[in-house]
Coordinates of C-alpha atoms and ligand atoms in Angstrom, one line a residue:
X493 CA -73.0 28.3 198.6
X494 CA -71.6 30.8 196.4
X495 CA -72.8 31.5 193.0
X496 CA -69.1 31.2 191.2
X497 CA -68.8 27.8 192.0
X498 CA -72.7 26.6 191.6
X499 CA -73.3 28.0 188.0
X500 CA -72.7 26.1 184.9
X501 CA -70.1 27.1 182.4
X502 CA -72.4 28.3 179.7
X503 CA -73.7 30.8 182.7
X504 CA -70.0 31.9 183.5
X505 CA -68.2 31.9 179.8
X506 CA -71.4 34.6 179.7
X507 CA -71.1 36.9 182.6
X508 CA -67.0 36.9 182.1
X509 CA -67.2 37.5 178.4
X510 CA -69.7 40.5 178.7
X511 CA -67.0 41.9 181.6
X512 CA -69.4 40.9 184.3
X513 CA -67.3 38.9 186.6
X514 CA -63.5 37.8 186.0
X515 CA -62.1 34.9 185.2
X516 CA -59.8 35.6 188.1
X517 CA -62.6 36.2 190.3
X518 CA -64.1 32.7 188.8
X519 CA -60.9 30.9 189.1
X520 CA -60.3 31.9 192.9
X521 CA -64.0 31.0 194.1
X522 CA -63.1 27.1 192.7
X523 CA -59.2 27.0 193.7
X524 CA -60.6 28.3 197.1
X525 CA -63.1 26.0 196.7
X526 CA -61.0 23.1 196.4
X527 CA -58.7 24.2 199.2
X528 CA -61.8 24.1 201.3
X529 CA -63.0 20.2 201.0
X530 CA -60.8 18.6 198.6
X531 CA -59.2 16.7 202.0
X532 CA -62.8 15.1 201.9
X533 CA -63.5 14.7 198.3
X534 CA -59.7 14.5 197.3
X535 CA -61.1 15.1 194.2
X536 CA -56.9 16.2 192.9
X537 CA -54.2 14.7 192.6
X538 CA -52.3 18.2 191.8
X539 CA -53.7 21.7 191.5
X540 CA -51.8 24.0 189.3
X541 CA -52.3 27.4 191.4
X542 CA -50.4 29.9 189.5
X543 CA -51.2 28.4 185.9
X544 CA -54.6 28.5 186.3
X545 CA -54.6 32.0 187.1
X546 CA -52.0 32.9 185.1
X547 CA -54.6 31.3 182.0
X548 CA -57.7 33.3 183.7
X549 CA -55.6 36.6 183.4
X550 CA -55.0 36.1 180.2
X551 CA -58.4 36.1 179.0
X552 CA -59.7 38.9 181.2
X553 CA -56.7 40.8 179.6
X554 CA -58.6 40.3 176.4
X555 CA -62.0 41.0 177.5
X556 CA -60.2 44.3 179.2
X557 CA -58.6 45.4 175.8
X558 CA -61.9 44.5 173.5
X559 CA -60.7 41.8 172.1
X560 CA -62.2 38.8 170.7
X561 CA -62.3 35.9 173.6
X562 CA -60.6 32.4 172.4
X563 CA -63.3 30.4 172.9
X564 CA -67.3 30.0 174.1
X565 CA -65.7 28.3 177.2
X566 CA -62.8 31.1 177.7
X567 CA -61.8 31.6 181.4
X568 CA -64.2 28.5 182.4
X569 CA -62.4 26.4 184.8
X570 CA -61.8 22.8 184.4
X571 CA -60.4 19.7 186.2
X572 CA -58.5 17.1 184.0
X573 CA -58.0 13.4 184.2
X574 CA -54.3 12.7 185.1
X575 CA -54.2 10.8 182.0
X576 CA -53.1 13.4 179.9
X577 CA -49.8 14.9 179.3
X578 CA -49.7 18.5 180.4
X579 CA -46.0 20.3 179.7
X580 CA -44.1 21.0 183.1
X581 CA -47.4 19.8 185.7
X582 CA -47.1 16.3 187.1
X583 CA -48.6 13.5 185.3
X584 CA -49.4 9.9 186.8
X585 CA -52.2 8.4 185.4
X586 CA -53.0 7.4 189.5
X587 CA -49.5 5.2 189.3
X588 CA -46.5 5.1 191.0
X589 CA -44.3 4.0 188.7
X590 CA -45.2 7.7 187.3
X591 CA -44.6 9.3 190.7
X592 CA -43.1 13.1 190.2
X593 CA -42.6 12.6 186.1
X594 CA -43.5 15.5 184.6
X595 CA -44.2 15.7 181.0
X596 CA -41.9 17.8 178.5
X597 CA -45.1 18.1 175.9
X598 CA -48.9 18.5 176.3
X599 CA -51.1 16.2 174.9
X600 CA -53.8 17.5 172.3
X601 CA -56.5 18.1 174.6
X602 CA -54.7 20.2 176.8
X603 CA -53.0 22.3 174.0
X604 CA -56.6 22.6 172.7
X605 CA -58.0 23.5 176.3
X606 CA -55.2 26.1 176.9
X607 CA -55.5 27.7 173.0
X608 CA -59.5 27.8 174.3
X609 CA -58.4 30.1 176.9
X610 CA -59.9 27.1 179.5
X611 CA -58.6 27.5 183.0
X612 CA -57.0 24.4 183.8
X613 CA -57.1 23.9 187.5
X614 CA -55.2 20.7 188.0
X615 CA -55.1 16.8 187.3
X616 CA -57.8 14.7 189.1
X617 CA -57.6 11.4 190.6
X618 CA -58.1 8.1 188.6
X619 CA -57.6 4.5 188.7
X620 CA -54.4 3.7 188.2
X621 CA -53.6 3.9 183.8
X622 CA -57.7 3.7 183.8
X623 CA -58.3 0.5 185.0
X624 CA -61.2 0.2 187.3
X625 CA -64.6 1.0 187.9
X626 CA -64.5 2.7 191.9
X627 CA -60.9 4.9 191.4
X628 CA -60.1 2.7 194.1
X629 CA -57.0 1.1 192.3
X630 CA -55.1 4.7 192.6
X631 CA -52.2 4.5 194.0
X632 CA -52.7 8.3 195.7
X633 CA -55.7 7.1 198.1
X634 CA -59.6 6.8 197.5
X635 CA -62.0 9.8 195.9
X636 CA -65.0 10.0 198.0
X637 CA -68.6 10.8 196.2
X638 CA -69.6 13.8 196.8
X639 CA -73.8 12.3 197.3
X640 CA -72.2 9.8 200.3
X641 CA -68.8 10.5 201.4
X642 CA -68.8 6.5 202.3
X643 CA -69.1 5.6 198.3
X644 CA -67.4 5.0 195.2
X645 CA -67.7 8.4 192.7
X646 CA -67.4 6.0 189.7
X647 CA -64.2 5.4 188.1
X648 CA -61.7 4.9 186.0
X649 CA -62.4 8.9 186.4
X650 CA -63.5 9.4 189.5
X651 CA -61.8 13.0 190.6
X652 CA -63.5 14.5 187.6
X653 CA -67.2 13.3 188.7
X654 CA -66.2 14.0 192.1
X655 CA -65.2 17.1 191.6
X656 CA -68.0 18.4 189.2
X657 CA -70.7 16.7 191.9
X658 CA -68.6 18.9 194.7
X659 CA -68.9 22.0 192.6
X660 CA -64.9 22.2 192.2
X661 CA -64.8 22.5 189.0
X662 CA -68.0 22.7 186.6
X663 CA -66.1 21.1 183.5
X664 CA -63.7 18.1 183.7
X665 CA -62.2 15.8 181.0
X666 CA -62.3 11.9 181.7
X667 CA -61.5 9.4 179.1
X668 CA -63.7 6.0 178.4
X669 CA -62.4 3.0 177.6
X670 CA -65.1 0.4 178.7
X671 CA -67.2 3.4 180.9
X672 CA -65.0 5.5 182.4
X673 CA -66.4 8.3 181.8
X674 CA -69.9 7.5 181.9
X675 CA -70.2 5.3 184.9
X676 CA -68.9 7.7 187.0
X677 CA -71.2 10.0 185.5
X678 CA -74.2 8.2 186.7
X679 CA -73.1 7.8 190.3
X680 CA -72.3 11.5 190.5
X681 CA -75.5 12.9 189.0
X682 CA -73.3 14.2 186.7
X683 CA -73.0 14.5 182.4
X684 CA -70.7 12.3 180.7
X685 CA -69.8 11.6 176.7
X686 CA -67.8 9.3 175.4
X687 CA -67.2 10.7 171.6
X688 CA -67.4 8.2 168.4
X689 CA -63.9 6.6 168.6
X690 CA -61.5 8.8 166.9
X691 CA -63.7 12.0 167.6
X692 CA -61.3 13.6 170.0
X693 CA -56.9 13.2 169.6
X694 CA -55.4 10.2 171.8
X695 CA -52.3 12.1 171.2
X696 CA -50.6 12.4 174.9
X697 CA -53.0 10.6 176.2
X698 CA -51.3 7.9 178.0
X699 CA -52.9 4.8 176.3
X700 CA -54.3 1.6 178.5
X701 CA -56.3 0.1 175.5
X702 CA -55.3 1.9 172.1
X703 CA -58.4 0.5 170.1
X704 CA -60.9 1.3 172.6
X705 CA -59.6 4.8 174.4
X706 CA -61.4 7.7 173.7
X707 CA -61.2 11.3 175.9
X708 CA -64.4 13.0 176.1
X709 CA -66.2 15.9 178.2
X710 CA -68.0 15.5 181.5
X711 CA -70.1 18.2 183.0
X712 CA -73.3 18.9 185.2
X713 CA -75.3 20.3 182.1
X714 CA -75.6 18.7 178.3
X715 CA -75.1 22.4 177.1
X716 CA -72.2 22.3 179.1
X717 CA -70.6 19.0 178.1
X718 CA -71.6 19.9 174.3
X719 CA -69.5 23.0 174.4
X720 CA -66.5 21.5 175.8
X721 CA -67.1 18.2 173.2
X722 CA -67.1 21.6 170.3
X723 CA -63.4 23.0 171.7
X724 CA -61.4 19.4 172.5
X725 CA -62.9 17.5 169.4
X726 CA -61.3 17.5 166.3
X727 CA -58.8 15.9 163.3
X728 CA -55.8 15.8 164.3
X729 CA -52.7 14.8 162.5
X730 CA -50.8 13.6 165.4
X731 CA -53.0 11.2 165.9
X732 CA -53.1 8.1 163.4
X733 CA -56.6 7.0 164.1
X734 CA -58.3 10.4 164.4
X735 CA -60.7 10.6 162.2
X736 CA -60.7 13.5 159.0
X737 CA -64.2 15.0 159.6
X738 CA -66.0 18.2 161.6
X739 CA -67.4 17.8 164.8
X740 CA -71.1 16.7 164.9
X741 CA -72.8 20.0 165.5
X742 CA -73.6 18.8 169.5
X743 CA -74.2 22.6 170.9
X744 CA -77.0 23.6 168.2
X745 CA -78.4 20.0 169.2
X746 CA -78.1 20.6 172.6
X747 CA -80.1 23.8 172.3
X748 CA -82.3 22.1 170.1
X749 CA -83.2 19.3 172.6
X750 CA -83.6 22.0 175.6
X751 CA -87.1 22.7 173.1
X752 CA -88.6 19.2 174.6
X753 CA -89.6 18.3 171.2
X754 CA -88.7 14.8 170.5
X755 CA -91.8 14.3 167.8
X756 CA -90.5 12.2 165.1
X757 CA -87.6 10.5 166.6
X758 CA -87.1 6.7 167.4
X759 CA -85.8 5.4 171.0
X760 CA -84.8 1.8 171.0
X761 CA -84.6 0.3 174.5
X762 CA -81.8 -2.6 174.8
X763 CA -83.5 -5.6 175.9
X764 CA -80.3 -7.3 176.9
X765 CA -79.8 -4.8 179.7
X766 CA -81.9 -6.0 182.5
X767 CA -81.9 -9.1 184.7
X768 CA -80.3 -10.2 188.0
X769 CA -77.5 -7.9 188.4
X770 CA -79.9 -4.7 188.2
X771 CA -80.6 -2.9 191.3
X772 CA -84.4 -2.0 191.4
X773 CA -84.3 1.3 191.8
X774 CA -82.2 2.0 188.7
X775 CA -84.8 -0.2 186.5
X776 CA -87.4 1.9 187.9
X777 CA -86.0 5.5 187.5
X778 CA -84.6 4.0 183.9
X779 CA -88.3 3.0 183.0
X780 CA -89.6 6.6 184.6
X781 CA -86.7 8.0 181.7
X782 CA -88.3 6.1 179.5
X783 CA -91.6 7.2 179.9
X784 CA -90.5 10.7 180.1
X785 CA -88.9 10.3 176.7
X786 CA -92.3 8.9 175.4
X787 CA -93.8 12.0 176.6
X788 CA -91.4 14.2 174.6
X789 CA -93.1 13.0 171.6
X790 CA -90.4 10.3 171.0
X791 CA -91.2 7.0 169.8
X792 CA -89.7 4.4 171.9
X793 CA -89.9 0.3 170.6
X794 CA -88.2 -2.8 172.3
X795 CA -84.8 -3.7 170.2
X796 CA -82.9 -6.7 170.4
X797 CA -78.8 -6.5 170.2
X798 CA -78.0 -10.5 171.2
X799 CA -74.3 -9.9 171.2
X800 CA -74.1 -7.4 173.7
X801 CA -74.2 -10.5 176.6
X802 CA -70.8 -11.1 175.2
X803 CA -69.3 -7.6 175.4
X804 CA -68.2 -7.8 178.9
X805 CA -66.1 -11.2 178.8
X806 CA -64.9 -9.7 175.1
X807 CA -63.0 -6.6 176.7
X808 CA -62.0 -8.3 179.6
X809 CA -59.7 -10.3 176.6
X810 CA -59.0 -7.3 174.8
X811 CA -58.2 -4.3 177.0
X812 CA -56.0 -6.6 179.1
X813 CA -54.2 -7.8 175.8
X814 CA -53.4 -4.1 174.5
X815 CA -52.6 -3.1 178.2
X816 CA -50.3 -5.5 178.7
X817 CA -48.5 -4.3 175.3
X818 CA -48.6 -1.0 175.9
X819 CA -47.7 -1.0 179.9
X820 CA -44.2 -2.6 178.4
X821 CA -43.2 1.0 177.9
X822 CA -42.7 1.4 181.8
X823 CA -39.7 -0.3 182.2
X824 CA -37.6 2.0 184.4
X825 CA -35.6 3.4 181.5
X826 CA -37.8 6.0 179.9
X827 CA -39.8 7.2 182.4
X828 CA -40.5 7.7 186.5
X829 CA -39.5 4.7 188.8
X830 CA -36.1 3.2 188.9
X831 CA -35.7 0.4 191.1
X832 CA -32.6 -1.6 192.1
X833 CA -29.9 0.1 190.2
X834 CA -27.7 0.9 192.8
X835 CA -26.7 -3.0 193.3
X836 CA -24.9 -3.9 190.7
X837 CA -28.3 -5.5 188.8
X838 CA -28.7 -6.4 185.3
X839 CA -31.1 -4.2 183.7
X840 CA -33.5 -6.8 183.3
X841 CA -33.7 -7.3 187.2
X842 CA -34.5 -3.3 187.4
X843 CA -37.1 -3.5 185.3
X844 CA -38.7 -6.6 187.6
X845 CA -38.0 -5.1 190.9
X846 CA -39.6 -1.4 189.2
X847 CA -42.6 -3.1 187.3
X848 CA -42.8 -5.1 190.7
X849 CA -42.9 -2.4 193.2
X850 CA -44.3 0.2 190.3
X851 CA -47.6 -0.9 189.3
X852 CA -50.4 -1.6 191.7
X853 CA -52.8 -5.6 191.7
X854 CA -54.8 -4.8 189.1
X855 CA -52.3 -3.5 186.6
X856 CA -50.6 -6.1 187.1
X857 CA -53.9 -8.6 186.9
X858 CA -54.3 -7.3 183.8
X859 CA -50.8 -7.5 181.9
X860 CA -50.8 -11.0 183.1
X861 CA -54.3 -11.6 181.6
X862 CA -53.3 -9.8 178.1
X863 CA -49.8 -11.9 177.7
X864 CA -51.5 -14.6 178.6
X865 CA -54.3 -14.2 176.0
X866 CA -51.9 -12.9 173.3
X867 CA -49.1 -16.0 173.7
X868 CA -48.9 -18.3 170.9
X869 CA -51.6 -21.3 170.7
X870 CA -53.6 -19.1 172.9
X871 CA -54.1 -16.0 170.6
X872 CA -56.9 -17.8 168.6
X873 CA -58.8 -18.9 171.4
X874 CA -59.0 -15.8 173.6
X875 CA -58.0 -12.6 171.5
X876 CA -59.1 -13.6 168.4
X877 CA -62.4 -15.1 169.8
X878 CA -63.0 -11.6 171.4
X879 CA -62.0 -9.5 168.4
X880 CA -65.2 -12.0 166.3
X881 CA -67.5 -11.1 168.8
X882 CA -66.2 -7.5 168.9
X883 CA -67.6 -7.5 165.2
X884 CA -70.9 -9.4 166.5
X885 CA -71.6 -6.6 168.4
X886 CA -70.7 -3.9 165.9
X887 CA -73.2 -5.8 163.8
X888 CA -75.9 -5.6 166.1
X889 CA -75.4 -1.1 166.6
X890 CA -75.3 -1.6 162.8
X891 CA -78.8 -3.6 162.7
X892 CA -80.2 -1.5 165.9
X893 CA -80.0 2.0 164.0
X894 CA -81.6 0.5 160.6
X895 CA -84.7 0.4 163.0
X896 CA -84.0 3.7 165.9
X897 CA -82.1 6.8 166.0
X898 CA -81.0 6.2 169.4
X899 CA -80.6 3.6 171.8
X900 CA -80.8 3.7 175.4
X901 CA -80.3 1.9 178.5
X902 CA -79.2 2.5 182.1
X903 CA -75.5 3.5 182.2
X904 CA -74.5 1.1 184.7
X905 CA -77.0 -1.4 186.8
X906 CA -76.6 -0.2 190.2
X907 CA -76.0 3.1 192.2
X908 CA -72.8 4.4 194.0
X909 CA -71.3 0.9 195.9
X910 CA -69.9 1.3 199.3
X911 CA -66.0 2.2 199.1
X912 CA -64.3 -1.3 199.8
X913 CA -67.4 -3.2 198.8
X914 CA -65.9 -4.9 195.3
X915 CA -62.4 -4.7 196.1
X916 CA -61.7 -8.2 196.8
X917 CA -64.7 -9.5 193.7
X918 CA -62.7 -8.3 190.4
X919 CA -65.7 -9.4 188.3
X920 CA -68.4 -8.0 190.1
X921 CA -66.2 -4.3 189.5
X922 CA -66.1 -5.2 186.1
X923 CA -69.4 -5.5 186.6
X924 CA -70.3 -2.0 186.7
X925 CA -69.3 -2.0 182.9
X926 CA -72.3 -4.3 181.5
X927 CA -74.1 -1.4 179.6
X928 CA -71.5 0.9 178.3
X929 CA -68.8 -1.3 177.3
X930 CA -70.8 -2.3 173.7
X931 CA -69.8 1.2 172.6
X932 CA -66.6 1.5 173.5
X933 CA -66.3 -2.6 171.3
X934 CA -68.1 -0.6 168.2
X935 CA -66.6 2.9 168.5
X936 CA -69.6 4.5 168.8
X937 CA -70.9 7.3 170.8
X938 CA -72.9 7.3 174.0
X939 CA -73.6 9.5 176.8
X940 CA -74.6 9.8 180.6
X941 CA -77.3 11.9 181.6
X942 CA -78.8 12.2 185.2
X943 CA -82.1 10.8 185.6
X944 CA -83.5 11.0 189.5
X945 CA -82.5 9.4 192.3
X946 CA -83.0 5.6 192.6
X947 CA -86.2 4.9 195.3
X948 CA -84.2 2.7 197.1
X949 CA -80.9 4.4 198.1
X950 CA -81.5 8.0 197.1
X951 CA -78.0 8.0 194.8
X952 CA -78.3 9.2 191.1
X953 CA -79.2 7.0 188.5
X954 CA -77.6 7.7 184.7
X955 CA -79.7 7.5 181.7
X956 CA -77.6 6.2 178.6
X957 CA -77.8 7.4 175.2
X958 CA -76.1 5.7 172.6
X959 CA -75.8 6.9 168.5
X960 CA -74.1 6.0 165.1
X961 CA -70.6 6.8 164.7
X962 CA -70.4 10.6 164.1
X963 CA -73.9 11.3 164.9
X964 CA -73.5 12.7 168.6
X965 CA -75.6 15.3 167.9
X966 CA -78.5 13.0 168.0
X967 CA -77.6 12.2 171.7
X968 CA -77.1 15.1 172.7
X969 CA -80.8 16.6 171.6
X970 CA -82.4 13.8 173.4
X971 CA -80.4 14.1 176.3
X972 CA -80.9 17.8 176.6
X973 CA -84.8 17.4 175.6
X974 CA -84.5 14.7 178.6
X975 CA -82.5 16.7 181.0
X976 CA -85.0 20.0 180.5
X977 CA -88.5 17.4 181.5
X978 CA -86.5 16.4 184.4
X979 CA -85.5 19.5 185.4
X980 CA -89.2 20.3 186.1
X981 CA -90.4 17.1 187.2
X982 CA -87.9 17.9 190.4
X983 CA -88.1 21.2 190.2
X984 CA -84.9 22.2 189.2
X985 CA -81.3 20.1 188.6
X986 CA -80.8 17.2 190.0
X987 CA -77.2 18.2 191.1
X988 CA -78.8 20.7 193.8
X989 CA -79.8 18.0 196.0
X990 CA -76.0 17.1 196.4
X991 CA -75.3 17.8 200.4
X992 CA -73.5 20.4 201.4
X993 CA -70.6 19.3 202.1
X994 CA -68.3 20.5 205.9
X995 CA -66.1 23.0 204.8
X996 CA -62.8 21.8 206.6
X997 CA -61.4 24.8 208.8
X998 CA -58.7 26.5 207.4
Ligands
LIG2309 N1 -64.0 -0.1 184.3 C1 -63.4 -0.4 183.0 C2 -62.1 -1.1 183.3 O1 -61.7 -1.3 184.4 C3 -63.3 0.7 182.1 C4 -62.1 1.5 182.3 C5 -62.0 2.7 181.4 O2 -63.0 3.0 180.7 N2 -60.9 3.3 181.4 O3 -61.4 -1.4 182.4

């Protein structure tokens, strides 16, 4: 075990700042790292060798030469979701109709990452455009969790849990449409935030859902994610719907929190989120949360939000309807695949054969689902329908927070399921979304945080944290004040218990 890869980034961004340890050094023990087991995790899709330590030179050329570092995170490495446009790597959002394009601009978030000085170590492996729950519907092969190499790591994003939960990385970027960040989260042990909608830039994000994407940190600490949430969050102009304000202040909450105090602060538990399709040992180690929180000097009460029943079936209408307007873009002119050109074929029959061979079952589920939904005579029954309830449910957060500060729940009803288990059961993958997709309807923030391992598999379980729009910073204090009780109710974090995983020979 080597102490590069098992610290957290607060811990390195110090040591390489003060000159203690470069961010070469840093950047080796995690690319060698990956090199090591990533055949077994197969956390990456690509890993950018040279830029990475090209980037990590660069800042310990300023630590050399005295001057001031970029960023808190400077020369931390990082994984990030091939969802995201990075200029001259590979990007494929886990399809193959984006097989070997490589973007000519970055997206915000990596322009953000790179002006932090972060060491970007390459693009992790997803379901494909972000649809799934398992990162099973990649077309590049399965991501293996790192707690039981024979499950699911969580998805849409499951390369950047994996590879935070296989110590590859200890910062990684997912995005969250309906949970993809925070479900994966939970089964990895591992911190997850999906920021108020509009907190962080969509810009080069390659969109699935427009109304309902959101890019957010993921880490194995809450100090951690809450630095990373401080240098990608953000107004930004080239995005139409980010929103003109200053990032909630989520590091000084986070420090805050890591006091235990939670005297004063209100902690509604959803009722909704219980009932048949809750594995037992996630309702237990959610109530143990619970009474953890209680002991912090939190206040918890019993809150009602009626609408949220309604959430799943309400996204399954309206991320399907946006994807299948905004998948139109692939039509083997613009980008990636071509297929069928060389037979004399119209260009209409290119685009079938491409879209046919391009996109994988559940893409294509989906954009049949969302035409289908959006075609006239339909639109009022199915996408209008869901955007009424999407309001419902808006109105329910709205009534929730009159009462509590926070809400909280578990982040998805059962552990880590067995690779291949839900493949063939769409619903019971979609599933896995019943607690976080309410937030993602309202465009508010919530957040993963590990808490134990479920008494009946041993596999993490996530705490959820949910807050108003724009007030992460009161999620991130209870999370942190959470994280700190459990820390020393197990005696230190959860994420040591991960196996060790068999070094491949090289
Ligand atoms: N699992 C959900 C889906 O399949 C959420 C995906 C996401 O957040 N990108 O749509």
């Amino acid at each position: 075990m080597s102490d590069l890869t098992h610290s957290t980034a607060a811990e390195l961004a110090a040591k390489i700042h003060a000159g203690e340890v470069s961010s070469v050094e840093v950047t080796r023990a995690h690319l060698d790292r990956i090199g090591a087991i990533d055949e077994t995790v197969h956390a990456f899709l690509h890993v950018d060798t040279d830029g990475a330590l090209a980037a990590a030179q660069r800042v310990d050329d300023d630590v050399a030469a005295g001057r001031p570092v970029a960023s808190p995170l400077a020369g931390v490495p990082l994984a990030l979701k091939d969802v995201f446009a990075t200029e001259g790597i590979p990007t494929t959002c886990g399809s193959k109709i984006l097989e070997n394009w490589i973007p000519p601009y970055d997206s915000t978030v990596a322009r953000k990452l790179r002006d932090a000085g972060v060491v970007v170590l390459g693009k992790t492996n997803m379901d494909e455009f972000a649809m799934g729950s398992s990162t099973e519907n990649s077309a590049y092969g399965v991501t293996r969790n790192p707690w039981d190499l024979d499950r699911i790591p969580g998805g849409s994003g499951g390369g950047s849990s994996a590879s935070l939960a296989a110590f590859q990385a200890p910062l990684a970027i997912g995005t969250d449409t309906g949970g993809s960040i925070r479900q994966p989260a939970s089964v990895t042990g591992t911190v997850g935030v999906k920021p108020t909608y509009g907190g962080v830039s969509r810009y080069g994000l390659v969109a699935f859902s427009s109304s309902l994407d959101q890019g957010g940190p993921c880490a194995r600490t809450v100090l951690d994610a809450a630095l990373l949430h401080e240098v990608i969050g953000g107004h930004d102009p080239l995005d139409s719907t980010s929103i003109d304000a200053p990032v909630p202040p989520v590091v000084a909450a986070a420090r805050e929190g890591a006091a235990g105090d939670l005297r004063g602060l209100r902690v509604g538990v959803v009722r909704e989120f219980t009932g048949e399709w809750y594995q037992d040992g996630v309702i237990a180690a959610f109530d143990q949360a619970v009474e953890a929180l209680r002991g912090l000097g939190a206040e918890v009460v019993e809150v009602s939000c009626p609408h949220f029943d309604y959430a799943l079936p309400a996204y399954y209408l309206i991320a399907p309807s946006e994807c299948s307007s905004n998948l139109a873009r692939f039509d083997a002119m613009r980008y990636g695949l071509r297929v069928g050109d060389e037979n004399g074929n119209s260009a209409e029959q290119v685009m079938a054969l491409t879209r046919e061979a391009g996109f994988g079952a559940e893409v294509k589920r989906r954009v049949m689902v969302g035409t289908y939904a959006l075609s006239s005579g339909y639109y009022d029954a199915y996408y209008g329908q869901a955007q009424k309830v999407r309001t419902l449910i808006s109105r329910d957060f709205e009534r929730a927070f009159g009462d509590v500060d926070v809400l909280v729940s578990p982040t998805t009803p059962t552990t880590a399921f067995r690779i291949g288990e839900r493949v063939d059961d769409p619903v019971a993958m979609y599933r896995a979304d019943l607690c976080t997709i309410p937030a993602n309807l309202a465009g508010t923030p919530a957040m993963s945080v590990p808490a134990g391992l479920s008494d009946d598999d041993g596999l993490p379980v996530g705490l959820q944290v949910m807050a108003p729009a724009l007030q992460e910073q009161r999620m991130y204090k209870v999370a942190a004040a959470y994280e700190a009780a459990r820390d020393k109710a197990w005696g230190g974090p959860l994420i040591n218990r991960v196996p060790e995983l068999e070094v491949a020979a090289r």
